[in-house]
Amino acid sequence: MVGQLNVRRTILIVEDEPINRKMLDNIVKDSYDVIYADDGVRTIDTIRENSDIISLVLLDLMMPDMDGYEVLEFMQNDKILRQIPVIVCTSEIDSEVRCFKLGAVDFISKPFSHPMVIRARIDRAIELREGRGLIQSTQNDALTGLLTHDFFMEYSHFRDLHYQNSGMDALIFNVNRFHLINELQGRRAGDDVLIKIADSVKQIAKQKGGIAGRGGADEFLLYIPGGSDYDQMLKDIGEGLEYILNNSRVYLRMGIYRNVNMDIPVEQRFDKARVACNSIRGNYNIQLAFYDEEMHDKEALNERLINDMENGIKDGQFVIFYQPKYSIRGDRDSLYGAEALVRWEHPELGLLRPDKFVPLFEDNGLIHKLDHYVWDEVSKQVGEWMVKYDFKVPVSVNVSRVDIGAPNLEEEIFTTVQNNWISPGMLNLEITESAYTENSDQIIRVVNGLRDRGFAIEMDDFGTGYSSLNMITSLPIDILKLDMQFVKNIHDGNKDMKMVELMIDIARSLKVKVVAEGVETKEQYDLLKNAGCDIIQGFYFSMPCPASEFEKLIEKENEELEAEVNAAIGGIN
Ligand code: C2E
Ligand code: CA
Ligand code: CA
């Protein structure tokens, strides 16, 4: 019996003869809910509107305007509707083969006799489609009840086919740093926020005659006819969530691709909405963006860069610049090390700075391949310098937050230095502070593993990642790199200078060295030196430069060292 599942299922009876309809009704009504349609067009509408509740269709073949074959064909061509079993009811025995070919699961001949047999066949057909239970559960997202991503796309496509109205808008919403809600307030609070947003989104879809779905963790999708006031919509969705969203870190973002191009696939329309949405990431003053020409050009450029990357690596188009770090604690400033910064000498686009491609490659995971290449090249270079100059310059490389998720990162970097005959102590690893706040457990595990192998870890961009004092004291790090934003505005006794002094104090209490980045002027240099900063990197000493130029700095350092030694020897003699 179908009654194993404790729900009353719905059967659609498609029949224009009242007497036949009544008979079928009598056969099923004790255990099923029934809805009716009496012509082909209405059938299609009814199926479309109720596809999520209809368990079976009993289909008359002969009907006004559109016959049963057309209905079958229509259902067969739709990924979702195809799942609903159809039993054809007809007096034409010859039509059987054609109907089976069109996806019908069974056949009942008219006039109806043996109601018990008919009932058994209906129950059986539904039972056989028991897998439909699975389909149902993936069609709607368990938490919010919204359509899941794939079904959302399918329904949107479907909507276009049937309404054929242009002027549709594709919208994406997401919550910036949603993970913080889970982390700080618990999963329940996170779920509550998602459910609340989902309810608003559902409501909007209903009002505007559109479709709502859940794209992923904290991403929501809306496909609606154009002409809405989106500022107001954003406010409405955020209503009641002020306690959690009114915050510079956690807020609702919205990307809109207006008046979508009907000639591109639905998914791509939402990709564009996502591009708009991502364009305002990290900018909490703006929470809403429309996809425009400029984004289109940028997207095209990004696509090109993604396509060109692999060959770029093969062809050696990625070159590494070295920016020296000077230790300022001794009597004279001495070369302490360098940071490796990648550049892309693109054959057609010219020299590209990392801000053009690093964030892009982080978004799609390609960065790991590029970083691996950089680590390898730098290790090779460091080894060469050790041999050529008998001088040890530890070089710091950047490790993206994305790299942290790579399986066996410790092993990977360790093997890289080993293959190049240098020790882990010669390759320092810079990891941005915000990576620590985003996924602290994982990063601590990975960083501990790397330190155990002998790598020194530098916390990059310190001061921008919201790590708490409490957190910072328990983090496994060797060097703090003050972010340039702080250095930029320091003057004697001003607020930023006090911040810098505070951060240097923290570093001292943690017994880690401090590097100040972005030091450009003598004033900044003096202030930092007086405040007890250990190492300085910035235009004040040198811009990042090609390896050949950096070698001159090594030579100069060697000469000064030699002079010092000579002076010392001279002093002894
Ligand atoms: P970052 O790690 O914070 O690197 C420091 C950036 O500051 C570099 O920009 C450097 O050229 C610049 N800079 C150095 N001194 C000064 C100064 O005195 N004044 C000013 N205004 N700027 C200075 P660059 O090379 O454009 O790199 C930008 C970012 O790209 C880096 O920020 C880093 O996050 C990323 N990056 C660079 N190379 C790599 C790489 O190989 N892998 C990964 N994953 N990221 C990289
Ligand atoms: Ca860095
Ligand atoms: Ca930095």
Coordinates of C-alpha atoms and ligand atoms in Angstrom, one line a residue:
M1 CA 0.0 0.0 0.0
V2 CA 1.0 3.5 -0.7
G3 CA -0.2 4.4 2.8
Q4 CA 3.3 3.4 4.1
L5 CA 4.1 7.1 4.0
N6 CA 1.8 8.9 6.3
V7 CA 0.8 11.6 3.8
R8 CA -2.1 11.9 1.5
R9 CA -0.9 12.1 -2.0
T10 CA -2.5 14.0 -4.8
I11 CA -3.6 12.6 -8.1
L12 CA -4.4 14.7 -11.1
I13 CA -7.3 13.4 -13.1
V14 CA -7.4 14.7 -16.7
E15 CA -10.7 13.8 -18.2
D16 CA -13.3 15.9 -20.0
E17 CA -16.2 13.4 -19.7
P18 CA -17.9 14.1 -16.3
I19 CA -19.0 10.5 -16.0
N20 CA -15.5 9.1 -16.4
R21 CA -14.2 11.6 -14.0
K22 CA -16.7 10.6 -11.4
M23 CA -15.7 7.0 -11.8
L24 CA -12.0 7.6 -11.4
D25 CA -12.8 9.8 -8.5
N26 CA -14.7 7.1 -6.7
I27 CA -11.8 4.7 -7.3
V28 CA -9.2 6.8 -5.6
K29 CA -10.8 9.3 -3.3
D30 CA -10.6 7.3 -0.1
S31 CA -6.8 7.5 0.1
Y32 CA -5.9 10.3 -2.3
D33 CA -6.6 14.0 -2.8
V34 CA -7.7 14.7 -6.3
I35 CA -7.4 17.7 -8.6
Y36 CA -8.9 17.9 -12.1
A37 CA -8.3 19.3 -15.5
D38 CA -10.4 18.9 -18.5
D39 CA -8.4 20.2 -21.5
G40 CA -4.8 20.0 -22.6
V41 CA -3.8 23.6 -21.9
R42 CA -5.3 23.6 -18.4
T43 CA -3.6 20.3 -17.8
I44 CA -0.2 21.8 -18.5
D45 CA -0.9 24.8 -16.3
T46 CA -2.1 22.6 -13.5
I47 CA 0.9 20.2 -13.7
R48 CA 3.3 23.1 -13.8
E49 CA 1.7 24.8 -10.8
N50 CA 1.4 21.7 -8.7
S51 CA 4.3 19.6 -9.9
D52 CA 5.7 19.4 -6.3
I53 CA 2.5 17.8 -5.0
I54 CA 1.2 15.6 -7.8
S55 CA 2.1 12.0 -7.3
L56 CA 0.4 10.6 -10.4
V57 CA -1.5 11.8 -13.5
L58 CA -4.5 9.8 -14.9
L59 CA -4.5 11.1 -18.5
D60 CA -7.4 11.0 -21.0
L61 CA -6.0 10.9 -24.5
M62 CA -8.9 12.6 -26.3
M63 CA -9.4 16.2 -25.2
P64 CA -10.3 19.5 -26.7
D65 CA -7.5 21.7 -28.1
M66 CA -4.4 19.7 -27.0
D67 CA -4.5 16.0 -26.9
G68 CA -3.0 13.6 -24.3
Y69 CA 0.0 12.8 -26.6
E70 CA 1.0 16.5 -26.6
V71 CA 0.7 16.6 -22.8
L72 CA 2.9 13.5 -22.5
E73 CA 5.5 14.9 -24.9
F74 CA 5.5 18.2 -23.0
M75 CA 6.1 16.4 -19.7
Q76 CA 8.7 14.2 -21.2
N77 CA 10.7 17.2 -22.3
D78 CA 10.9 18.6 -18.8
K79 CA 13.4 17.3 -16.3
I80 CA 11.1 17.8 -13.4
L81 CA 7.7 16.9 -14.9
R82 CA 9.2 13.7 -16.4
Q83 CA 9.4 12.4 -12.9
I84 CA 5.6 12.3 -12.4
P85 CA 4.2 8.9 -13.5
V86 CA 1.3 9.1 -16.0
I87 CA -1.3 6.4 -16.6
V88 CA -3.1 6.8 -19.8
C89 CA -6.8 6.1 -19.9
T90 CA -8.2 5.4 -23.4
S91 CA -10.4 3.2 -25.5
E92 CA -7.9 3.1 -28.4
I93 CA -5.8 0.1 -27.9
D94 CA -3.5 1.0 -30.8
S95 CA -2.2 4.0 -29.0
E96 CA -0.5 1.9 -26.4
V97 CA 3.0 1.7 -27.9
R98 CA 3.0 5.4 -28.8
C99 CA 2.1 6.3 -25.2
F100 CA 4.7 4.1 -23.7
K101 CA 7.3 5.7 -25.9
L102 CA 6.2 9.0 -24.7
G103 CA 6.9 8.0 -21.1
A104 CA 3.5 6.7 -19.9
V105 CA 4.0 4.1 -17.2
D106 CA 0.7 2.2 -17.6
F107 CA -2.5 1.9 -19.4
I108 CA -6.1 1.6 -18.4
S109 CA -8.7 0.9 -21.0
K110 CA -12.0 2.5 -21.3
P111 CA -14.8 1.9 -20.4
F112 CA -13.6 1.4 -16.9
S113 CA -14.3 -2.0 -15.5
H114 CA -12.8 -3.8 -12.4
P115 CA -12.3 -0.8 -10.2
M116 CA -10.2 -2.8 -7.8
V117 CA -7.7 -3.6 -10.5
I118 CA -7.5 0.0 -11.6
R119 CA -6.9 1.0 -8.0
A120 CA -4.2 -1.6 -7.6
R121 CA -2.4 -0.3 -10.7
I122 CA -2.6 3.2 -9.6
D123 CA -1.1 2.3 -6.2
R124 CA 1.5 0.2 -7.8
A125 CA 2.6 3.0 -10.2
I126 CA 3.1 5.4 -7.3
E127 CA 4.9 2.8 -5.3
L128 CA 7.2 2.1 -8.2
R129 CA 8.0 5.8 -8.3
E130 CA 9.0 5.5 -4.6
G131 CA 12.3 7.1 -5.7
R132 CA 10.3 10.2 -6.1
G133 CA 10.6 10.6 -2.4
L134 CA 14.3 11.2 -3.0
I135 CA 13.6 13.6 -5.8
Q136 CA 11.3 15.6 -3.6
S137 CA 13.8 15.9 -0.9
T138 CA 16.5 17.3 -3.2
Q139 CA 14.1 19.6 -4.9
N140 CA 13.5 21.7 -1.8
D141 CA 16.3 22.7 0.5
A142 CA 15.7 21.0 3.9
L143 CA 16.4 24.1 6.1
T144 CA 14.5 26.8 4.2
G145 CA 12.1 24.9 2.0
L146 CA 13.4 27.0 -1.0
L147 CA 14.1 25.3 -4.3
T148 CA 17.6 24.0 -4.4
H149 CA 20.1 25.5 -6.9
D150 CA 19.6 23.0 -9.7
F151 CA 15.8 23.0 -9.5
F152 CA 15.7 26.7 -9.2
M153 CA 17.6 27.0 -12.5
E154 CA 15.3 24.4 -14.1
Y155 CA 12.1 26.2 -12.9
S156 CA 13.5 29.6 -14.1
H157 CA 14.1 28.1 -17.5
F158 CA 10.7 26.6 -17.4
R159 CA 9.1 29.9 -16.5
D160 CA 10.7 31.6 -19.5
L161 CA 9.4 28.9 -21.8
H162 CA 5.8 29.5 -20.6
Y163 CA 5.5 33.1 -19.9
Q164 CA 7.9 34.3 -22.5
N165 CA 7.9 37.8 -21.0
S166 CA 11.1 39.7 -21.3
G167 CA 12.3 42.2 -18.7
M168 CA 13.2 39.6 -16.1
D169 CA 15.8 40.4 -13.4
A170 CA 18.2 37.9 -11.9
L171 CA 19.1 38.6 -8.2
I172 CA 21.5 37.2 -5.8
F173 CA 21.6 37.9 -2.1
N174 CA 24.2 36.8 0.4
V175 CA 25.4 37.6 3.8
N176 CA 28.9 39.0 4.1
R177 CA 30.9 36.9 6.5
F178 CA 28.0 34.8 7.4
H179 CA 30.4 32.3 9.0
L180 CA 30.9 34.8 11.8
I181 CA 27.2 34.4 12.9
N182 CA 27.8 30.7 13.2
E183 CA 31.0 31.1 15.0
L184 CA 30.1 33.9 17.4
Q185 CA 26.4 33.2 18.0
G186 CA 26.1 29.5 17.2
R187 CA 24.6 27.5 14.4
R188 CA 21.1 28.0 15.6
A189 CA 21.4 31.7 15.2
G190 CA 22.9 31.2 11.8
D191 CA 20.0 28.9 10.8
D192 CA 17.5 31.4 12.1
V193 CA 18.9 34.2 9.9
L194 CA 18.8 32.0 6.8
I195 CA 15.2 30.9 7.5
K196 CA 14.2 34.5 8.0
I197 CA 15.9 35.7 4.7
A198 CA 14.4 32.7 2.9
D199 CA 10.9 33.6 4.1
S200 CA 11.3 37.2 2.8
V201 CA 12.7 35.9 -0.5
K202 CA 9.8 33.5 -0.9
Q203 CA 7.3 36.3 -0.1
I204 CA 8.9 38.5 -2.8
A205 CA 8.8 35.8 -5.4
K206 CA 5.1 35.2 -4.6
Q207 CA 4.2 38.9 -4.8
K208 CA 6.1 39.5 -8.0
G209 CA 5.3 36.3 -9.7
G210 CA 8.8 35.0 -9.7
I211 CA 10.9 32.2 -8.5
A212 CA 13.0 31.9 -5.3
G213 CA 15.8 29.5 -4.5
R214 CA 18.8 28.8 -2.3
G215 CA 22.0 28.9 -4.2
G216 CA 24.3 27.6 -1.5
A217 CA 25.2 28.2 2.1
D218 CA 24.2 31.8 2.5
E219 CA 23.3 32.6 -1.1
F220 CA 19.7 33.2 -2.2
L221 CA 18.4 33.5 -5.7
L222 CA 15.4 35.4 -7.1
Y223 CA 14.1 35.5 -10.6
I224 CA 11.5 38.1 -11.0
P225 CA 10.0 40.5 -13.5
G226 CA 11.8 43.9 -13.5
G227 CA 10.7 47.1 -12.1
S228 CA 11.2 46.6 -8.4
D229 CA 12.6 49.2 -5.9
Y230 CA 15.7 47.2 -4.9
D231 CA 16.8 49.6 -2.1
Q232 CA 13.5 49.0 -0.5
M233 CA 13.6 45.3 -1.1
L234 CA 17.0 45.1 0.6
K235 CA 15.6 47.0 3.6
D236 CA 12.5 44.7 3.8
I237 CA 14.6 41.6 3.8
G238 CA 16.9 43.0 6.5
E239 CA 13.9 44.0 8.6
G240 CA 13.9 42.1 11.9
L241 CA 17.6 41.2 11.4
E242 CA 19.0 44.4 12.5
Y243 CA 20.4 42.8 15.7
I244 CA 22.7 40.8 13.6
L245 CA 23.1 42.5 10.2
N246 CA 23.6 46.1 11.3
N247 CA 27.3 45.7 11.5
S248 CA 30.3 46.5 9.4
R249 CA 31.3 42.9 9.2
V250 CA 28.0 41.0 8.8
Y251 CA 25.6 42.5 6.3
L252 CA 23.3 41.6 3.5
R253 CA 24.7 42.1 -0.1
M254 CA 22.6 42.0 -3.3
G255 CA 23.7 41.7 -6.9
I256 CA 21.3 42.4 -9.7
Y257 CA 21.5 41.6 -13.4
R258 CA 18.7 43.6 -14.8
N259 CA 16.7 42.9 -17.9
V260 CA 18.5 39.6 -18.5
N261 CA 19.6 38.5 -21.9
M262 CA 17.2 35.7 -22.7
D263 CA 19.7 34.2 -25.2
I264 CA 22.2 33.1 -22.5
P265 CA 21.5 30.1 -20.2
V266 CA 19.8 30.9 -16.9
E267 CA 22.9 29.9 -14.9
Q268 CA 25.0 32.5 -16.7
R269 CA 22.4 35.2 -15.9
F270 CA 23.0 34.4 -12.2
D271 CA 26.7 34.3 -12.7
K272 CA 26.4 37.9 -13.8
A273 CA 24.3 38.8 -10.7
R274 CA 27.0 37.1 -8.7
V275 CA 29.7 39.2 -10.3
A276 CA 27.7 42.3 -9.3
C277 CA 27.3 41.0 -5.8
N278 CA 31.0 40.2 -5.4
S279 CA 32.0 43.5 -6.7
I280 CA 30.9 45.1 -3.4
R281 CA 32.6 42.6 -1.2
G282 CA 34.5 44.3 1.6
N283 CA 32.6 47.6 1.1
Y284 CA 29.9 47.8 3.6
N285 CA 28.8 51.2 2.6
I286 CA 27.4 49.8 -0.6
Q287 CA 25.2 46.8 -0.3
L288 CA 23.7 46.6 -3.7
A289 CA 25.1 46.6 -7.2
F290 CA 23.9 46.2 -10.7
Y291 CA 25.7 44.3 -13.3
D292 CA 27.0 46.8 -15.9
E293 CA 29.3 47.2 -18.9
E294 CA 32.3 47.8 -16.8
M295 CA 31.7 44.6 -15.0
H296 CA 31.2 42.9 -18.3
D297 CA 34.6 44.0 -19.5
K298 CA 36.2 43.1 -16.3
E299 CA 34.6 39.7 -16.4
A300 CA 35.9 39.2 -20.0
L301 CA 39.4 40.2 -18.9
N302 CA 39.2 37.8 -15.9
E303 CA 38.1 35.0 -18.1
R304 CA 41.0 35.6 -20.3
L305 CA 43.5 35.7 -17.4
I306 CA 42.1 32.4 -16.2
N307 CA 42.5 30.9 -19.6
D308 CA 46.0 32.2 -20.0
M309 CA 47.4 31.2 -16.6
E310 CA 48.5 27.7 -17.3
N311 CA 50.5 28.7 -20.4
G312 CA 51.8 31.7 -18.6
I313 CA 53.4 29.4 -16.0
K314 CA 54.8 27.1 -18.7
D315 CA 56.2 30.0 -20.7
G316 CA 57.8 31.6 -17.6
Q317 CA 55.6 34.7 -17.9
F318 CA 55.3 34.9 -14.1
V319 CA 58.4 36.6 -12.8
I320 CA 59.3 37.2 -9.2
F321 CA 60.3 40.5 -7.8
Y322 CA 62.2 40.8 -4.5
Q323 CA 61.7 43.5 -2.0
P324 CA 64.4 43.7 0.6
K325 CA 63.7 43.7 4.3
Y326 CA 66.3 45.6 6.4
S327 CA 67.0 44.9 10.0
I328 CA 67.2 48.3 11.8
R329 CA 68.2 47.3 15.3
G330 CA 72.0 47.3 14.8
D331 CA 74.5 50.1 14.4
R332 CA 73.8 50.1 10.7
D333 CA 70.8 48.9 8.7
S334 CA 71.6 45.5 7.4
L335 CA 70.0 43.3 4.7
Y336 CA 67.8 40.8 6.6
G337 CA 65.8 39.1 3.9
A338 CA 63.3 39.8 1.2
E339 CA 59.7 39.3 0.2
A340 CA 59.0 37.5 -3.1
L341 CA 56.2 39.3 -5.0
V342 CA 54.9 37.9 -8.2
R343 CA 54.3 39.9 -11.4
W344 CA 52.8 38.6 -14.7
E345 CA 54.6 39.7 -17.9
H346 CA 51.6 39.0 -20.1
P347 CA 52.6 38.9 -23.8
E348 CA 49.6 41.0 -24.9
L349 CA 48.4 42.8 -21.8
G350 CA 51.8 43.9 -20.5
L351 CA 53.1 43.8 -16.9
L352 CA 50.3 42.9 -14.5
R353 CA 50.4 43.6 -10.8
P354 CA 49.2 40.9 -8.5
D355 CA 46.0 42.8 -7.5
K356 CA 44.9 42.1 -11.1
F357 CA 45.1 38.3 -10.8
V358 CA 45.8 37.1 -7.3
P359 CA 42.3 37.7 -5.9
L360 CA 40.8 36.3 -9.1
F361 CA 42.9 33.1 -8.8
E362 CA 42.0 32.9 -5.1
D363 CA 38.3 32.9 -6.1
N364 CA 38.7 29.9 -8.3
G365 CA 41.5 28.0 -6.5
L366 CA 44.0 28.5 -9.3
I367 CA 46.2 30.5 -6.9
H368 CA 47.6 27.3 -5.4
K369 CA 49.2 26.3 -8.7
L370 CA 50.7 29.7 -9.1
D371 CA 51.9 29.8 -5.5
H372 CA 53.5 26.4 -5.8
Y373 CA 55.4 27.7 -8.8
V374 CA 56.5 30.8 -6.9
W375 CA 57.7 28.7 -3.9
D376 CA 59.7 26.5 -6.2
E377 CA 61.3 29.4 -8.1
V378 CA 62.1 31.3 -5.0
S379 CA 63.7 28.2 -3.4
K380 CA 65.8 27.7 -6.5
Q381 CA 66.8 31.3 -6.4
V382 CA 67.7 31.3 -2.7
G383 CA 69.8 28.2 -3.2
E384 CA 71.7 29.9 -6.1
W385 CA 72.4 33.0 -4.0
M386 CA 73.7 30.9 -1.1
V387 CA 76.2 29.3 -3.5
K388 CA 77.0 32.4 -5.5
Y389 CA 77.4 34.9 -2.6
D390 CA 78.0 32.6 0.4
F391 CA 75.2 34.7 1.9
K392 CA 72.0 33.6 3.5
V393 CA 68.9 35.8 2.6
P394 CA 65.8 34.1 3.9
V395 CA 63.0 35.0 1.4
S396 CA 59.4 35.2 2.5
V397 CA 56.7 33.9 0.1
N398 CA 53.0 34.6 0.3
V399 CA 50.8 31.7 1.2
S400 CA 47.2 32.4 0.2
R401 CA 44.3 31.5 2.5
V402 CA 43.3 29.1 -0.3
D403 CA 46.6 27.2 -0.1
I404 CA 45.9 26.5 3.6
G405 CA 43.1 24.1 2.5
A406 CA 45.4 22.2 0.2
P407 CA 45.8 18.6 1.3
N408 CA 49.3 18.0 2.7
L409 CA 50.5 21.6 2.4
E410 CA 53.3 20.9 5.0
E411 CA 54.6 18.0 2.9
E412 CA 54.3 20.0 -0.3
I413 CA 56.3 23.0 0.8
F414 CA 58.8 20.9 2.7
T415 CA 59.4 18.8 -0.4
T416 CA 59.8 22.0 -2.5
V417 CA 62.6 23.3 -0.3
Q418 CA 64.3 19.9 -0.1
N419 CA 64.2 19.5 -3.9
N420 CA 66.1 22.8 -4.1
W421 CA 68.6 21.9 -1.5
I422 CA 67.7 24.7 0.9
S423 CA 66.5 24.4 4.5
P424 CA 63.0 25.4 5.6
G425 CA 64.6 28.3 7.6
M426 CA 65.4 30.0 4.2
L427 CA 61.8 30.2 3.1
N428 CA 59.6 32.2 5.4
L429 CA 55.8 31.9 4.9
E430 CA 53.6 35.0 5.0
I431 CA 49.9 34.3 5.8
T432 CA 47.5 37.1 6.0
E433 CA 45.9 37.8 9.4
S434 CA 42.3 37.5 8.1
A435 CA 43.0 33.9 7.1
Y436 CA 43.4 33.2 10.8
T437 CA 40.1 34.7 11.7
E438 CA 38.3 32.9 8.9
N439 CA 39.2 29.4 9.7
S440 CA 41.2 29.4 12.9
D441 CA 41.2 25.7 13.8
Q442 CA 42.4 24.5 10.4
I443 CA 45.0 27.2 10.0
I444 CA 46.4 26.6 13.5
R445 CA 46.8 23.0 12.7
V446 CA 48.5 23.6 9.3
V447 CA 50.7 26.4 10.7
N448 CA 51.8 24.2 13.6
G449 CA 52.7 21.5 11.1
L450 CA 54.8 23.9 9.1
R451 CA 56.6 25.3 12.1
D452 CA 57.4 21.7 13.2
R453 CA 59.1 21.3 9.8
G454 CA 61.2 24.4 10.5
F455 CA 59.4 27.1 8.6
A456 CA 59.0 30.6 10.2
I457 CA 55.5 32.0 9.9
E458 CA 54.9 35.7 9.4
M459 CA 51.5 37.1 10.1
D460 CA 50.9 39.4 7.1
D461 CA 48.7 42.6 7.1
F462 CA 48.5 42.5 10.9
G463 CA 45.9 44.9 12.3
T464 CA 43.4 44.4 9.5
G465 CA 42.0 41.0 10.3
Y466 CA 40.1 41.6 13.5
S467 CA 42.0 39.0 15.5
S468 CA 41.4 39.5 19.2
L469 CA 44.1 40.1 21.6
N470 CA 43.1 36.8 23.2
M471 CA 43.4 35.0 19.9
I472 CA 46.7 36.5 18.9
T473 CA 48.4 35.3 22.1
S474 CA 47.6 31.7 21.3
L475 CA 48.6 31.8 17.7
P476 CA 51.7 30.0 16.4
I477 CA 53.6 32.8 14.7
D478 CA 57.2 34.0 14.5
I479 CA 57.0 37.4 13.0
L480 CA 54.2 40.1 12.8
K481 CA 54.0 42.3 9.8
L482 CA 52.3 45.5 10.5
D483 CA 49.9 46.4 7.8
M484 CA 50.9 49.5 5.7
Q485 CA 47.6 51.2 6.4
F486 CA 48.9 51.9 9.9
V487 CA 52.4 52.9 8.8
K488 CA 51.0 55.3 6.1
N489 CA 49.5 57.8 8.6
I490 CA 51.9 57.7 11.5
H491 CA 53.2 61.0 12.9
D492 CA 54.7 61.7 16.2
G493 CA 52.1 61.1 18.9
N494 CA 49.1 60.7 16.6
K495 CA 46.5 57.9 16.9
D496 CA 48.0 55.7 14.3
M497 CA 51.4 56.0 15.9
K498 CA 49.9 54.9 19.2
M499 CA 48.3 51.9 17.5
V500 CA 51.7 51.0 16.0
E501 CA 53.3 51.3 19.4
L502 CA 50.7 49.1 20.9
M503 CA 51.2 46.5 18.2
I504 CA 54.9 46.5 18.7
D505 CA 54.3 46.0 22.5
I506 CA 52.1 43.0 21.7
A507 CA 54.8 41.6 19.5
R508 CA 57.4 42.1 22.2
S509 CA 55.3 40.3 24.8
L510 CA 54.8 37.5 22.4
K511 CA 58.5 37.4 21.8
V512 CA 58.1 37.7 18.1
K513 CA 59.8 40.1 15.7
V514 CA 58.0 43.0 14.0
V515 CA 58.3 44.0 10.4
A516 CA 56.8 47.3 9.3
E517 CA 55.6 47.3 5.7
G518 CA 55.1 50.2 3.3
V519 CA 57.7 52.5 4.9
E520 CA 58.3 55.3 2.5
T521 CA 59.8 58.2 4.4
K522 CA 62.6 59.1 6.7
E523 CA 60.0 60.3 9.3
Q524 CA 58.3 56.9 9.3
Y525 CA 61.6 55.2 9.5
D526 CA 62.7 57.2 12.5
L527 CA 59.4 56.8 14.3
L528 CA 59.4 53.1 13.8
K529 CA 63.0 52.7 14.9
N530 CA 62.3 54.7 18.1
A531 CA 59.3 52.6 18.8
G532 CA 61.4 49.4 18.7
C533 CA 60.4 48.0 15.3
D534 CA 62.9 45.3 14.2
I535 CA 62.7 45.2 10.5
I536 CA 61.6 47.5 7.7
Q537 CA 60.3 46.8 4.2
G538 CA 59.2 49.6 1.9
F539 CA 60.1 52.1 -0.8
Y540 CA 62.3 53.9 1.8
F541 CA 64.8 51.2 1.2
S542 CA 63.8 49.8 -2.2
M543 CA 60.8 49.0 -4.4
P544 CA 60.4 45.3 -5.3
C545 CA 63.0 44.6 -7.9
P546 CA 64.0 41.8 -10.3
A547 CA 66.4 39.2 -9.0
S548 CA 69.4 40.7 -10.9
E549 CA 68.9 44.0 -9.1
F550 CA 68.4 42.4 -5.8
E551 CA 71.8 40.7 -6.3
K552 CA 73.4 44.2 -6.3
L553 CA 71.9 44.7 -2.8
I554 CA 73.5 41.4 -1.7
E555 CA 76.8 42.4 -3.1
K556 CA 76.6 45.7 -1.3
E557 CA 75.7 44.0 1.9
N558 CA 78.7 41.7 1.5
E559 CA 81.0 44.6 0.9
E560 CA 79.7 46.4 4.0
L561 CA 80.1 43.2 6.1
E562 CA 83.6 42.8 4.8
A563 CA 84.4 46.5 5.6
E564 CA 83.1 45.9 9.1
V565 CA 85.2 42.8 9.5
N566 CA 88.3 44.6 8.1
A567 CA 87.7 47.6 10.5
A568 CA 87.4 45.2 13.4
I569 CA 90.6 43.4 12.4
G570 CA 92.2 46.8 11.8
G571 CA 91.2 47.7 15.3
I572 CA 92.8 44.6 16.7
N573 CA 96.1 45.1 14.8
Ligands
C2E1 P1 51.4 42.1 0.4 O1 51.8 40.7 0.7 O2 50.9 42.9 1.5 O3 52.6 42.8 -0.3 C1 53.1 44.1 -0.1 C2 52.6 45.0 -1.2 O4 53.0 46.3 -0.9 C3 53.4 44.7 -2.5 O5 52.4 45.0 -3.6 C4 54.5 45.7 -2.5 O6 54.9 46.1 -3.8 C5 53.8 46.9 -1.9 N1 54.7 47.8 -1.2 C6 55.9 47.5 -0.7 N2 56.5 48.6 -0.2 C7 55.6 49.6 -0.3 C8 55.7 51.1 0.0 O7 56.6 51.6 0.6 N3 54.6 51.8 -0.3 C9 53.5 51.2 -1.0 N4 52.5 52.0 -1.2 N5 53.5 49.9 -1.3 C10 54.5 49.2 -1.0 P2 52.3 44.0 -4.7 O8 53.6 43.4 -5.2 O9 51.4 44.7 -5.7 O10 51.4 42.8 -4.1 C11 50.1 43.0 -3.7 C12 49.6 41.8 -3.0 O11 49.5 40.7 -3.9 C13 50.5 41.3 -1.8 O12 50.3 42.1 -0.7 C14 50.1 39.9 -1.7 O13 48.9 39.8 -0.9 C15 49.7 39.5 -3.1 N6 50.8 38.7 -3.7 C16 51.9 39.2 -4.3 N7 52.7 38.1 -4.7 C17 52.0 37.0 -4.4 C18 52.2 35.6 -4.5 O14 53.2 35.1 -5.1 N8 51.3 34.7 -4.0 C19 50.1 35.2 -3.4 N9 49.3 34.3 -3.0 N10 49.9 36.5 -3.3 C20 50.8 37.4 -3.7
CA2 CA 53.0 39.6 1.9
CA3 CA 51.2 42.8 3.7

